[in-house]
């Protein structure tokens, strides 16, 4: 009943997509929060694109119906839906260097401007995670590829966090040593 969705409330394509989500109620709740968070002009563009672009609709509704945490991220960063509009061939199976570039843009680039670097890293990480989740729920990647992408994103995130920490505490960083032990339980 939210007024922001009045123009698409009865759209059969959107209703079918919501009904096909893993958790339709979660997907609808995430969509409502995301739409409410947008400015009027952005909202209109988003809803028009959502109705007309099946790939975006499948990716976004799939993610919103599978992850409350990513729905929360999209409610806080509603413009991040743009990252799901298209996939370039290089985006289909990103590796650590691609994630490092993406995170660096999110931290030190225009998207991270004006934010504390840890917050910018968190937002950039979740934006990258959004793409992995969308590819996973839409079946664009196999389980092994998804696991590899998650591991590569974790590596890139750790490297970016270490870079931030080294800039903030250069003396401590020079003396620090780090070990990562994988237990294979996650």
Coordinates of C-alpha atoms in Angstrom, one line a residue:
X1 CA 0.0 0.0 0.0
X2 CA 3.0 2.3 0.0
X3 CA 2.3 5.3 -2.2
X4 CA 5.8 5.1 -3.7
X5 CA 4.8 1.9 -5.4
X6 CA 1.4 3.0 -6.6
X7 CA 2.4 3.1 -10.3
X8 CA 3.6 -0.5 -10.3
X9 CA 1.3 -2.0 -7.6
X10 CA -0.7 -4.1 -10.1
X11 CA 2.1 -4.8 -12.7
X12 CA 1.8 -8.5 -13.5
X13 CA 5.5 -8.8 -14.4
X14 CA 6.6 -7.4 -11.1
X15 CA 4.1 -9.5 -9.2
X16 CA 5.3 -12.6 -10.9
X17 CA 8.9 -11.8 -10.1
X18 CA 8.1 -11.2 -6.5
X19 CA 6.1 -14.5 -6.4
X20 CA 9.1 -16.3 -7.8
X21 CA 11.5 -15.0 -5.2
X22 CA 12.8 -17.4 -2.5
X23 CA 11.0 -15.4 0.1
X24 CA 8.4 -13.2 -1.6
X25 CA 7.6 -11.3 1.6
X26 CA 11.2 -10.5 2.2
X27 CA 11.7 -9.4 -1.4
X28 CA 8.7 -7.1 -1.2
X29 CA 9.8 -5.6 2.1
X30 CA 13.3 -5.0 0.7
X31 CA 11.8 -3.4 -2.4
X32 CA 9.5 -1.1 -0.4
X33 CA 12.4 0.1 1.8
X34 CA 14.6 0.6 -1.2
X35 CA 12.0 2.6 -3.1
X36 CA 11.1 4.7 0.0
X37 CA 14.8 5.6 0.4
X38 CA 15.1 7.1 -3.1
X39 CA 14.4 10.7 -4.3
X40 CA 11.4 11.2 -6.5
X41 CA 13.3 11.4 -9.8
X42 CA 15.5 8.4 -9.0
X43 CA 12.5 6.4 -7.8
X44 CA 10.7 7.0 -11.2
X45 CA 13.8 5.9 -13.1
X46 CA 14.3 2.9 -10.9
X47 CA 10.7 1.7 -11.2
X48 CA 10.6 2.2 -15.0
X49 CA 13.9 0.2 -15.3
X50 CA 12.7 -2.5 -12.9
X51 CA 9.5 -3.0 -15.0
X52 CA 11.1 -3.0 -18.4
X53 CA 14.5 -4.7 -17.7
X54 CA 14.0 -8.4 -17.0
X55 CA 17.7 -9.1 -16.1
X56 CA 17.7 -6.3 -13.5
X57 CA 14.3 -7.5 -12.1
X58 CA 15.5 -11.1 -11.8
X59 CA 18.8 -10.1 -10.2
X60 CA 17.3 -7.5 -7.8
X61 CA 14.2 -9.4 -6.7
X62 CA 16.3 -12.6 -6.4
X63 CA 18.8 -10.9 -4.1
X64 CA 16.0 -9.1 -2.1
X65 CA 14.2 -12.4 -1.6
X66 CA 17.3 -14.2 -0.5
X67 CA 19.2 -11.8 1.7
X68 CA 17.8 -9.4 4.4
X69 CA 21.3 -8.0 4.9
X70 CA 21.6 -7.0 1.2
X71 CA 18.1 -5.6 1.4
X72 CA 19.3 -3.4 4.3
X73 CA 22.3 -2.3 2.3
X74 CA 20.1 -1.3 -0.7
X75 CA 17.8 0.6 1.7
X76 CA 20.9 2.6 3.0
X77 CA 22.5 2.9 -0.5
X78 CA 19.5 2.9 -2.9
X79 CA 21.6 3.9 -5.9
X80 CA 23.5 0.7 -5.8
X81 CA 20.8 -1.0 -7.8
X82 CA 22.7 0.4 -10.8
X83 CA 25.4 -2.2 -10.3
X84 CA 22.9 -4.9 -11.2
X85 CA 21.6 -3.4 -14.4
X86 CA 24.2 -5.0 -16.8
X87 CA 27.1 -7.3 -16.5
X88 CA 30.1 -6.9 -18.6
X89 CA 31.9 -10.1 -19.6
X90 CA 34.7 -9.2 -17.3
X91 CA 32.2 -8.9 -14.4
X92 CA 31.0 -12.5 -14.8
X93 CA 33.8 -14.1 -12.8
X94 CA 35.8 -11.3 -11.1
X95 CA 39.0 -12.3 -9.3
X96 CA 41.0 -10.6 -6.6
X97 CA 42.5 -7.8 -8.8
X98 CA 39.1 -6.8 -10.1
X99 CA 37.7 -6.8 -6.6
X100 CA 40.7 -4.7 -5.5
X101 CA 40.0 -2.1 -8.2
X102 CA 36.3 -2.1 -7.3
X103 CA 36.9 -1.6 -3.6
X104 CA 39.6 1.1 -4.3
X105 CA 37.0 3.1 -6.3
X106 CA 34.5 2.7 -3.5
X107 CA 37.0 3.8 -0.9
X108 CA 39.2 6.4 -2.6
X109 CA 37.0 7.3 -5.6
X110 CA 33.9 9.4 -6.0
X111 CA 31.6 6.9 -4.2
X112 CA 33.7 7.0 -1.1
X113 CA 34.1 10.8 -1.0
X114 CA 33.2 12.4 2.3
X115 CA 32.9 9.1 4.2
X116 CA 35.2 7.6 6.7
X117 CA 37.3 5.0 4.9
X118 CA 36.1 2.0 7.0
X119 CA 32.5 3.0 6.1
X120 CA 33.4 3.4 2.5
X121 CA 35.0 0.0 2.5
X122 CA 32.0 -1.6 4.1
X123 CA 29.7 -0.1 1.4
X124 CA 32.0 -1.1 -1.4
X125 CA 32.3 -4.6 0.0
X126 CA 28.5 -5.0 0.1
X127 CA 28.1 -3.6 -3.4
X128 CA 30.6 -6.2 -4.7
X129 CA 28.8 -8.9 -2.6
X130 CA 25.5 -7.7 -4.2
X131 CA 26.9 -8.7 -7.6
X132 CA 28.1 -12.1 -6.4
X133 CA 24.7 -12.8 -4.8
X134 CA 22.8 -11.7 -7.9
X135 CA 24.9 -14.0 -10.1
X136 CA 24.4 -16.8 -7.6
X137 CA 20.6 -16.5 -7.3
X138 CA 20.2 -16.2 -11.1
X139 CA 22.3 -19.2 -11.8
X140 CA 24.9 -17.3 -13.7
X141 CA 27.7 -19.0 -11.7
X142 CA 28.2 -22.4 -10.4
X143 CA 28.7 -23.0 -6.6
X144 CA 32.5 -23.4 -7.0
X145 CA 32.7 -20.1 -8.9
X146 CA 30.6 -18.4 -6.3
X147 CA 32.8 -19.7 -3.5
X148 CA 35.9 -18.6 -5.4
X149 CA 34.5 -15.1 -5.9
X150 CA 33.6 -14.9 -2.2
X151 CA 37.2 -15.9 -1.3
X152 CA 38.7 -13.4 -3.8
X153 CA 36.4 -10.6 -2.4
X154 CA 37.5 -11.5 1.1
X155 CA 41.1 -11.3 0.1
X156 CA 40.6 -7.9 -1.6
X157 CA 38.7 -6.6 1.4
X158 CA 41.4 -7.7 3.8
X159 CA 44.1 -6.0 1.6
X160 CA 42.0 -2.8 1.5
X161 CA 41.4 -2.8 5.2
X162 CA 45.2 -3.4 5.8
X163 CA 46.0 -0.5 3.5
X164 CA 43.6 1.8 5.5
X165 CA 45.0 0.7 8.8
X166 CA 48.6 1.2 7.5
X167 CA 47.8 4.7 6.5
X168 CA 46.2 5.5 9.8
X169 CA 48.9 3.9 11.9
X170 CA 52.1 3.7 9.8
X171 CA 54.4 3.0 12.7
X172 CA 52.3 0.1 14.0
X173 CA 51.8 -1.2 10.5
X174 CA 55.5 -1.6 9.9
X175 CA 55.9 -3.8 13.0
X176 CA 52.7 -5.8 12.5
X177 CA 52.5 -9.3 11.1
X178 CA 49.4 -11.1 10.0
X179 CA 48.4 -14.7 9.5
X180 CA 45.1 -15.9 8.2
X181 CA 44.1 -19.4 9.1
X182 CA 41.3 -21.1 7.2
X183 CA 39.5 -23.8 9.1
X184 CA 37.3 -24.8 6.2
X185 CA 34.1 -24.6 8.3
X186 CA 32.4 -21.7 6.6

